[in-house]
Coordinates of C-alpha atoms in Angstrom, one line a residue:
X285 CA -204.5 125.6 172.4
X286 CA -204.1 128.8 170.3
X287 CA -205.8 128.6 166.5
X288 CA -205.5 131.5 164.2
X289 CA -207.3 132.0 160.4
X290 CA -205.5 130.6 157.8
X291 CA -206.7 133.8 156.0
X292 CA -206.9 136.7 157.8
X293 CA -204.8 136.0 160.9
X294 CA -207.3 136.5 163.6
X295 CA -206.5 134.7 166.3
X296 CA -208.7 133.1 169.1
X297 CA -207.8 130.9 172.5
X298 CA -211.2 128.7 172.2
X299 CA -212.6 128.2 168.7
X300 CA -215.6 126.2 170.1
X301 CA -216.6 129.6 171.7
X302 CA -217.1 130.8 168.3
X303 CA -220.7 130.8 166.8
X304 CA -219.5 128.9 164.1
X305 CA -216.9 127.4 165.1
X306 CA -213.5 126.1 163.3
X307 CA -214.9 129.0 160.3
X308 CA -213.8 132.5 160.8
X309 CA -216.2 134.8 161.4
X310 CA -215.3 137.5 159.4
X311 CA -216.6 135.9 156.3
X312 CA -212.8 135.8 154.4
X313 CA -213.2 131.8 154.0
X314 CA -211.1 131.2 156.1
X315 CA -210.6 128.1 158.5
X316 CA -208.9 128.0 162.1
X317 CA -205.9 125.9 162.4
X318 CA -203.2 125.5 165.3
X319 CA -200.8 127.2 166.1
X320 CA -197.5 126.0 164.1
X321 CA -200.5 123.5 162.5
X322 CA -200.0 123.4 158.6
X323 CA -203.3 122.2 157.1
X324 CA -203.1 119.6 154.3
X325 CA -204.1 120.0 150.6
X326 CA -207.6 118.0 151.2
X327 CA -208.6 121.0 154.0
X328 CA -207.6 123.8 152.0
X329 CA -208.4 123.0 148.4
X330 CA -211.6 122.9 146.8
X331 CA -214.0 120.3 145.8
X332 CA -214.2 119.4 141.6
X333 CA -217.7 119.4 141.8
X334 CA -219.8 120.3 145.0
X335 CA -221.9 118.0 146.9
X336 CA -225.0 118.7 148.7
X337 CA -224.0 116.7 151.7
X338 CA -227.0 115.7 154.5
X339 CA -225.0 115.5 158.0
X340 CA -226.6 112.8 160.9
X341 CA -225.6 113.4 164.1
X342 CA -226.6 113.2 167.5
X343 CA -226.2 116.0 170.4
X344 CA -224.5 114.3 173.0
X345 CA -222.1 114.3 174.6
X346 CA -221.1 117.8 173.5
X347 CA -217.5 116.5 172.2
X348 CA -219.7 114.6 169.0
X349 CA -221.7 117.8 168.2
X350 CA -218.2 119.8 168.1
X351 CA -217.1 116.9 165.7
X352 CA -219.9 117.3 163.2
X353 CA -219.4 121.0 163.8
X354 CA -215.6 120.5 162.9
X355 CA -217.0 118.4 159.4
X356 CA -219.3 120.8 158.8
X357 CA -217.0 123.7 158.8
X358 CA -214.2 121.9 156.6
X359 CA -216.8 120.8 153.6
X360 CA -218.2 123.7 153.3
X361 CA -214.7 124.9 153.2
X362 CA -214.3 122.7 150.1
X363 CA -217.4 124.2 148.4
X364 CA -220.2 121.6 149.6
X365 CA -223.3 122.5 150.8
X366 CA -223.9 120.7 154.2
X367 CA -227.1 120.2 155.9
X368 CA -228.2 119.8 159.4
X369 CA -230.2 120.5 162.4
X370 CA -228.5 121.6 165.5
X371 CA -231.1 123.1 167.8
X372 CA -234.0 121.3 166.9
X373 CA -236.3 124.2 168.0
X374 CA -238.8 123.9 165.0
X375 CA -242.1 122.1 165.5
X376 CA -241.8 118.3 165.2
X377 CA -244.0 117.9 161.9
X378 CA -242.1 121.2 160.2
X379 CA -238.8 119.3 161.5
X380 CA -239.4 115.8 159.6
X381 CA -241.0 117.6 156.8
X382 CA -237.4 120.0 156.0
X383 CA -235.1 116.3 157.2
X384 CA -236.8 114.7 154.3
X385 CA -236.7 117.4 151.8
X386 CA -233.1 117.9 152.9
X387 CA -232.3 114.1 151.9
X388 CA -233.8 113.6 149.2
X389 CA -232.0 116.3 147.6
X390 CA -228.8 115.7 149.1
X391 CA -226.0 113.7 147.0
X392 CA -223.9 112.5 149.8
X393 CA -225.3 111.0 153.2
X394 CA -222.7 111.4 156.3
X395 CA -223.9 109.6 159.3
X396 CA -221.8 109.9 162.6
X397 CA -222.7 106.8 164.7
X398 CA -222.5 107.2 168.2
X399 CA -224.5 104.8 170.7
X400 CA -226.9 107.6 171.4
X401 CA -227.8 108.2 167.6
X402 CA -227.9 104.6 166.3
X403 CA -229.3 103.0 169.1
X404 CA -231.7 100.1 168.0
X405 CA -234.4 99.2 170.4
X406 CA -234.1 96.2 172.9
X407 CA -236.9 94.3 172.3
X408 CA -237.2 93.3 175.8
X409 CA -237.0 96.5 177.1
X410 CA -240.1 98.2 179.3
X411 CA -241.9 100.5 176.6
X412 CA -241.5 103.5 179.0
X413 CA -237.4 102.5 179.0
X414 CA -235.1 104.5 176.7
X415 CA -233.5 101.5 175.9
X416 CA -237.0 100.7 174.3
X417 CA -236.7 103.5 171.7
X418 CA -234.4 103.7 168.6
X419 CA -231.8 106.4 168.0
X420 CA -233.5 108.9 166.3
X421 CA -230.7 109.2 163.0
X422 CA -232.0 105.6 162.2
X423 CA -235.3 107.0 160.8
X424 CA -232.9 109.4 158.6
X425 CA -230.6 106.3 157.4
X426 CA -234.3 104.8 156.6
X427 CA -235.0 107.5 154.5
X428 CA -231.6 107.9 152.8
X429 CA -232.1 104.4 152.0
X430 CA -235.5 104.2 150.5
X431 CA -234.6 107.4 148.0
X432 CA -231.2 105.4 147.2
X433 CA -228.7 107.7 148.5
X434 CA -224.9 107.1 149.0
X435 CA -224.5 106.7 152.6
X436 CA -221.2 107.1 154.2
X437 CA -221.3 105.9 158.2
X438 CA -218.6 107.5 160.4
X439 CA -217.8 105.6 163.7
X440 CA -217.4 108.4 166.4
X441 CA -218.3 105.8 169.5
X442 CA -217.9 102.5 169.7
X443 CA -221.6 101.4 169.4
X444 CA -221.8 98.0 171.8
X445 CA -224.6 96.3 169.3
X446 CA -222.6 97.6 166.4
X447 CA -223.9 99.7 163.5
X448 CA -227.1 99.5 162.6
X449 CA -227.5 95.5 160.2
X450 CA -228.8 97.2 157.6
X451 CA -225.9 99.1 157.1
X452 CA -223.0 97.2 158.8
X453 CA -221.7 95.9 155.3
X454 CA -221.1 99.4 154.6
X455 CA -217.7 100.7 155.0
X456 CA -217.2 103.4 157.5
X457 CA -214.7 105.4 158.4
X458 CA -213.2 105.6 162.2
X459 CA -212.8 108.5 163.5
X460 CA -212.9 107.6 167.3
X461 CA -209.6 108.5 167.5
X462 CA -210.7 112.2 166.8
X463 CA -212.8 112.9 169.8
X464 CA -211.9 115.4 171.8
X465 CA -211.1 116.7 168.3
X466 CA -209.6 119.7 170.2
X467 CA -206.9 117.3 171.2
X468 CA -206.9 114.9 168.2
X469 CA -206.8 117.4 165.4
X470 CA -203.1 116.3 163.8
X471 CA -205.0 112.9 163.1
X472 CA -207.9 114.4 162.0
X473 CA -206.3 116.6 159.6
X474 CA -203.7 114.5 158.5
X475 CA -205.7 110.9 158.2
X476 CA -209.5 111.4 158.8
X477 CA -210.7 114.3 157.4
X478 CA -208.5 113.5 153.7
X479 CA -210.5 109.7 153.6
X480 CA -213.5 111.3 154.2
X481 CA -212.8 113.8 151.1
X482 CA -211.7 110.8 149.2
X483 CA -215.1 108.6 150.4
X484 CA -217.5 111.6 149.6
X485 CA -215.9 113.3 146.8
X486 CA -214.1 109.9 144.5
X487 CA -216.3 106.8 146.0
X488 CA -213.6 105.3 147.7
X489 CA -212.6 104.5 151.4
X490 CA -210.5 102.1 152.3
X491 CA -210.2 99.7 155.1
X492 CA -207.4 99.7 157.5
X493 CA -206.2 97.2 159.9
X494 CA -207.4 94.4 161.0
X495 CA -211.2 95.1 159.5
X496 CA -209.1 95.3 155.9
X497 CA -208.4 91.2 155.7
X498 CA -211.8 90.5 157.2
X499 CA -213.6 92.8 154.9
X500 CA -211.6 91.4 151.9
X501 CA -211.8 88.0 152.6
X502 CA -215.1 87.6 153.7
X503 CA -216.9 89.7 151.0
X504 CA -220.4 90.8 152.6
X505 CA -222.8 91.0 150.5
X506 CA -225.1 94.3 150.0
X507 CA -228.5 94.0 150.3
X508 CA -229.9 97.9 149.4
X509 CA -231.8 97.3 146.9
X510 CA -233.9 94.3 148.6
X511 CA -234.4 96.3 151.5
X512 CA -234.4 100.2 150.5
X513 CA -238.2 99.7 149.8
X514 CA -239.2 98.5 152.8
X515 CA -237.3 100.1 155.0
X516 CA -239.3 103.1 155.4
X517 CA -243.3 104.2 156.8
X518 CA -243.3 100.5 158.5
X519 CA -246.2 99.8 160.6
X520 CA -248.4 97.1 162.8
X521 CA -247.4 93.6 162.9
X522 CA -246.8 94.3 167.0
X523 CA -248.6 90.8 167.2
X524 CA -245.2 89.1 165.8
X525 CA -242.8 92.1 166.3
X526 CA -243.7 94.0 169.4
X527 CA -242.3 93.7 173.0
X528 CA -245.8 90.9 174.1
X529 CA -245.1 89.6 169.9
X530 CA -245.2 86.2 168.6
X531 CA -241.3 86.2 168.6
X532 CA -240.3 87.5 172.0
X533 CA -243.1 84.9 173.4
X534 CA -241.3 82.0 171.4
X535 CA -237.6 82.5 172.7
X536 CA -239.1 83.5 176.6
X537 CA -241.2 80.3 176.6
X538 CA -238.8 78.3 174.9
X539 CA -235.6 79.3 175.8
X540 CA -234.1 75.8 173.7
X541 CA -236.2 77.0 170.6
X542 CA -233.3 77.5 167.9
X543 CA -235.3 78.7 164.9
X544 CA -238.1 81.2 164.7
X545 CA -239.8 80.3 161.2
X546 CA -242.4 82.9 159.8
X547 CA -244.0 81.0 157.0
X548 CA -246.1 83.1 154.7
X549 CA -247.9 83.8 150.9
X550 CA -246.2 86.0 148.5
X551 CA -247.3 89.7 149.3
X552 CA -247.9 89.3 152.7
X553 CA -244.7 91.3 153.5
X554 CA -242.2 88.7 154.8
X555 CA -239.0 90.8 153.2
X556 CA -241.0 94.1 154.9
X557 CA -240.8 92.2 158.4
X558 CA -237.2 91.0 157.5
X559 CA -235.6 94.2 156.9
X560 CA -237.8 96.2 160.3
X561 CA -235.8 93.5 161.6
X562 CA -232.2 94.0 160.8
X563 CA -232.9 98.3 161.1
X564 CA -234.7 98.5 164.3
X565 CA -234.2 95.5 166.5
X566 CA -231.0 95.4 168.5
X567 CA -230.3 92.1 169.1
X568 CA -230.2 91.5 165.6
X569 CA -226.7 90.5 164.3
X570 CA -226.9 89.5 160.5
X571 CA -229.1 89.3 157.9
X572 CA -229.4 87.4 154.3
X573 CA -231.9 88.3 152.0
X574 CA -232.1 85.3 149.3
X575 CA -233.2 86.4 145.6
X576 CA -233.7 83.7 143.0
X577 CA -232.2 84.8 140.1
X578 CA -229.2 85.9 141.9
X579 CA -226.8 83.2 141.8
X580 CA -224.4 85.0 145.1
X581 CA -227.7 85.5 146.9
X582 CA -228.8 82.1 146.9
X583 CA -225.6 80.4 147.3
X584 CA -224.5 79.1 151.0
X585 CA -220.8 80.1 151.1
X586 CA -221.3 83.5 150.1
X587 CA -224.4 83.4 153.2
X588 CA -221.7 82.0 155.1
X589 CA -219.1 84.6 154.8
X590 CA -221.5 87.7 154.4
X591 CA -222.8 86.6 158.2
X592 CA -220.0 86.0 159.9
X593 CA -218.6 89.6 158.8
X594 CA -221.6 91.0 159.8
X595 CA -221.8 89.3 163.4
X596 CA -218.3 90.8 163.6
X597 CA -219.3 94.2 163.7
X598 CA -221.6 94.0 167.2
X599 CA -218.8 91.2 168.3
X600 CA -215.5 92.9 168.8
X601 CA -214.0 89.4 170.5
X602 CA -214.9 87.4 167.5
X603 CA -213.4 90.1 165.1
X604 CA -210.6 89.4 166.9
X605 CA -210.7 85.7 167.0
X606 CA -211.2 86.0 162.9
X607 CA -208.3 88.1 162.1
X608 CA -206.5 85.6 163.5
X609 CA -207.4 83.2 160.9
X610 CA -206.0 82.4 158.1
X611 CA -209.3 83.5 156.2
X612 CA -207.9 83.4 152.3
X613 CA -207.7 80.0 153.1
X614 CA -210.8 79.5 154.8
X615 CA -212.9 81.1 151.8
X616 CA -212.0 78.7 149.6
X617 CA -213.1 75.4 151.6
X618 CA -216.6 73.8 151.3
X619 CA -219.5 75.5 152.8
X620 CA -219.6 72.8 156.2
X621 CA -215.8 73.8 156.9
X622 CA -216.1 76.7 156.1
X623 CA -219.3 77.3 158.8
X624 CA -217.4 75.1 161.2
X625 CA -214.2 77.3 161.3
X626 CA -215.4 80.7 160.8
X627 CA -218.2 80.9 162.9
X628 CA -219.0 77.4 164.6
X629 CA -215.8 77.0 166.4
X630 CA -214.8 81.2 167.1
X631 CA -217.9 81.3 168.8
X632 CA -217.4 78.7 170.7
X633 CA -214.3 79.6 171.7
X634 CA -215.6 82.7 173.3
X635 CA -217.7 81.3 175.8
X636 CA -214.7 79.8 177.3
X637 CA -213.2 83.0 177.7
X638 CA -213.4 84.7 181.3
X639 CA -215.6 88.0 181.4
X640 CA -218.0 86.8 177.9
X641 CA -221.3 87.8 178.7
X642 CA -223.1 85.9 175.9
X643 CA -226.5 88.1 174.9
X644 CA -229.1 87.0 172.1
X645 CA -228.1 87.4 168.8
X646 CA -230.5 86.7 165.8
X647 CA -229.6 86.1 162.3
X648 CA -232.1 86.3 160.3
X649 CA -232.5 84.6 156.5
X650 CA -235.4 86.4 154.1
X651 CA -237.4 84.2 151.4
X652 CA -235.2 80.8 152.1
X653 CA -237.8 79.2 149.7
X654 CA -235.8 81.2 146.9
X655 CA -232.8 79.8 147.4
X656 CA -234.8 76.4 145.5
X657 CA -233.1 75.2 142.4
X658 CA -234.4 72.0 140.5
X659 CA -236.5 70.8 143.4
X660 CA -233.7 71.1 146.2
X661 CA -233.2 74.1 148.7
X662 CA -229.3 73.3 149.6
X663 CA -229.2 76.1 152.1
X664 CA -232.5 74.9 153.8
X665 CA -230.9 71.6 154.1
X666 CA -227.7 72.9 155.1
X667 CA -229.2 74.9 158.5
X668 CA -231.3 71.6 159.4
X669 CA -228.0 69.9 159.4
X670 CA -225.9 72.2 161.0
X671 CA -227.6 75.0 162.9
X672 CA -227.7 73.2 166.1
X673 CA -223.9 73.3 166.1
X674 CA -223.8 77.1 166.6
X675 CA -224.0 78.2 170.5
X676 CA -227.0 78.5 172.3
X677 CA -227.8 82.7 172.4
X678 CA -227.2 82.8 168.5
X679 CA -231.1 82.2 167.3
X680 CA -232.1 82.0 163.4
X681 CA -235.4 83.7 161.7
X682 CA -236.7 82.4 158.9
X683 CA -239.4 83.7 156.5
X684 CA -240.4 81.5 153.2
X685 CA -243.4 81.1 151.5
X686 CA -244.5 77.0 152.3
X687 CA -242.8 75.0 149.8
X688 CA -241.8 71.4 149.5
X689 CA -238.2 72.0 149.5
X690 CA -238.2 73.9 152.6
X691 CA -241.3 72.6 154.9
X692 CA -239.6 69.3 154.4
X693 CA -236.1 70.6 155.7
X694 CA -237.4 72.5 158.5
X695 CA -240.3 70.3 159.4
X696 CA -239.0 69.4 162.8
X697 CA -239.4 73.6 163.8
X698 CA -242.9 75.1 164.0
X699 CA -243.4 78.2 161.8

């Protein structure tokens, strides 16, 4: 397909070619378009006030890196100031040094999730196994976290255990339908690239289709601030964490065992193990964080909701099963019917369906003991009552400190 510069006319048969490709090279400004392509106001206009944007990408396949090359090209076009890596030449230690430097002065966080760059580690997995290691743009979502940066996830590949938990109640933007962008562009330029403007430049992305009702209805809940301090620099624990750990012993040698509970004093660093958890552990589907003096945090509908969104996002058939609810109606029923249709039942129904592979999924719930109030822990009480009803592969992990209101709730699992 022939592209010419919207500027100066040149004209070229391959863009990618280029050195920089989709920016002409003679400096004018300019961008390439297609030929008889008219570009819309968002690619050609600039920016009210420029961004220092921090781009997350991974290198492969090639049609990914000549996506963030394509982003790349079209902000800067706009006036922003984009940063990233795409060699990787410089020594390691030089390398992380410039990534963090480069995020925590950046304004705007852009990371393009592909299964290569947000892969979590399975836990299972034979340390010498790439699917052992994490993706590599998780420690940069880590560190865009702790400094409290505005992080806006772009789905370029499906990613099979969905994005990353401590992100997933993030909204991203979709742009599978871009790549080959040298094939997709009138849907790039036309829908993708103008949200994205919108997203970075005015806060505000929209959902679409089917993830717009579930989003809306089942209101996640965002739990930055509880984890953006312990996300990052995480070490040891390998005795409860690690691939030989207390937890992967628990579910091998007790494949019934429905609860893993880690009870523990304050300051021992039961929200630090929560939230390594829901970043870096794949078979991690949801997470809750309960606060004490936050009344949403603490309360068992809104924990309700907030998970089964977020097991949505690694389970495509039961995002599918959900939009076919009738969910405004289901949000406003009592916390048993609402766990019974929303998640007990779905689930259910997809081990009846022909080709479900059920894998392991762990929710995990952080400081239960502060969901107390007046002596009773209603949500502790409510998963001794009713967690047995949810299918076999979906496990619970449970940190608290050990108080009466919980040990007696839970006191038929051992922490």
């Amino acid at each position: 397909m022939p592209y010419h510069c919207s500027k100066c006319g040149r004209e070229w048969d391959d863009p990618g070619a280029e050195e920089n490709a989709y920016t002409c090279t003679r400096a004018c400004g300019g961008r390439l378009v297609s030929a008889g392509g008219e570009e819309s106001p968002e690619l050609t206009g600039l920016a009210e006030r420029p961004l220092k944007i921090f781009l997350s990408y991974g290198h492969e396949p090639p049609e990914h890196v000549d996506v963030a090359l394509r982003l790349k090209a079209d902000l800067e076009a706009r006036g922003h100031d984009v940063w990233f890596d795409l060699d990787k030449l410089k020594a390691r230690s030089r390398w992380e040094t410039e990534i963090e430097r480069a995020i925590v002065t950046s304004d705007r966080v852009v990371v393009l999730m592909t299964p290569y760059s947000v892969r979590r580690a399975d836990p299972t997995a034979d340390a010498e196994s790439p699917a052992a290691r994490d993706g590599y743009c998780l420690n940069e979502v880590a560190k865009a976290y702790e400094r409290n940066k505005n992080i806006v996830p772009i789905m370029l590949a499906w990613v099979d255990q969905g994005p990353p938990t401590s992100i997933c109640s993030i909204q991203w933007l979709d742009m599978m339908d871009c790549v080959p962008i040298a094939d997709r562009l009138a849907v790039y330029e036309q829908t993708r690239f103008p949200r994205l403007v919108e997203a970075l430049e005015h806060g505000k992305l929209e959902s679409e289709g089917g993830w717009a009702k579930i989003r809306r209805h089942l209101d996640p809940l965002d739990f930055h601030r509880e984890m953006e301090k312990h996300i990052a620099d995480f070490s040891g624990r390998e005795w409860l964490l690690g691939r030989d750990g207390a937890m992967n012993r628990r579910f091998a040698d007790e494949p019934d065992s429905r609860v893993f509970w880690i009870l523990g004093d304050p300051g021992v660093g039961k929200s630090a193990i929560a939230t390594q958890l829901a970043h870096r552990r794949g078979d991690v589907g949801a997470v809750h964080f309960c606060v004490h003096n936050n009344t949403d945090f603490i309360d068992s509908r809104a924990a309700v909701l907030s998970i089964a969104y977020q097991l949505a996002t690694c389970l495509p058939a039961y995002q599918e099963r959900l939009e076919s609810l009738d969910l405004a109606a289901e949000a406003v029923k009592d916390t048993y019917t609402l766990f019974h249709n929303v998640i007990v039942l779905p689930l259910a129904a997809l081990e009846k369906e022909a080709g479900f592979t059920p894998r392991r999924l762990l929710v995990v719930i952080d400081a239960l003991d502060e969901a107390t109030r007046d002596g009773r822990n209603e949500m502790a009480e409510f998963i001794a009552a009713h967690w047995d009803e949810t299918p076999q592969w979906l496990r619970l992990v449970i940190t608290s400190r050990k108080e009466v209101a919980v040990v007696s709730c839970l006191s038929a699992y051992r922490p």
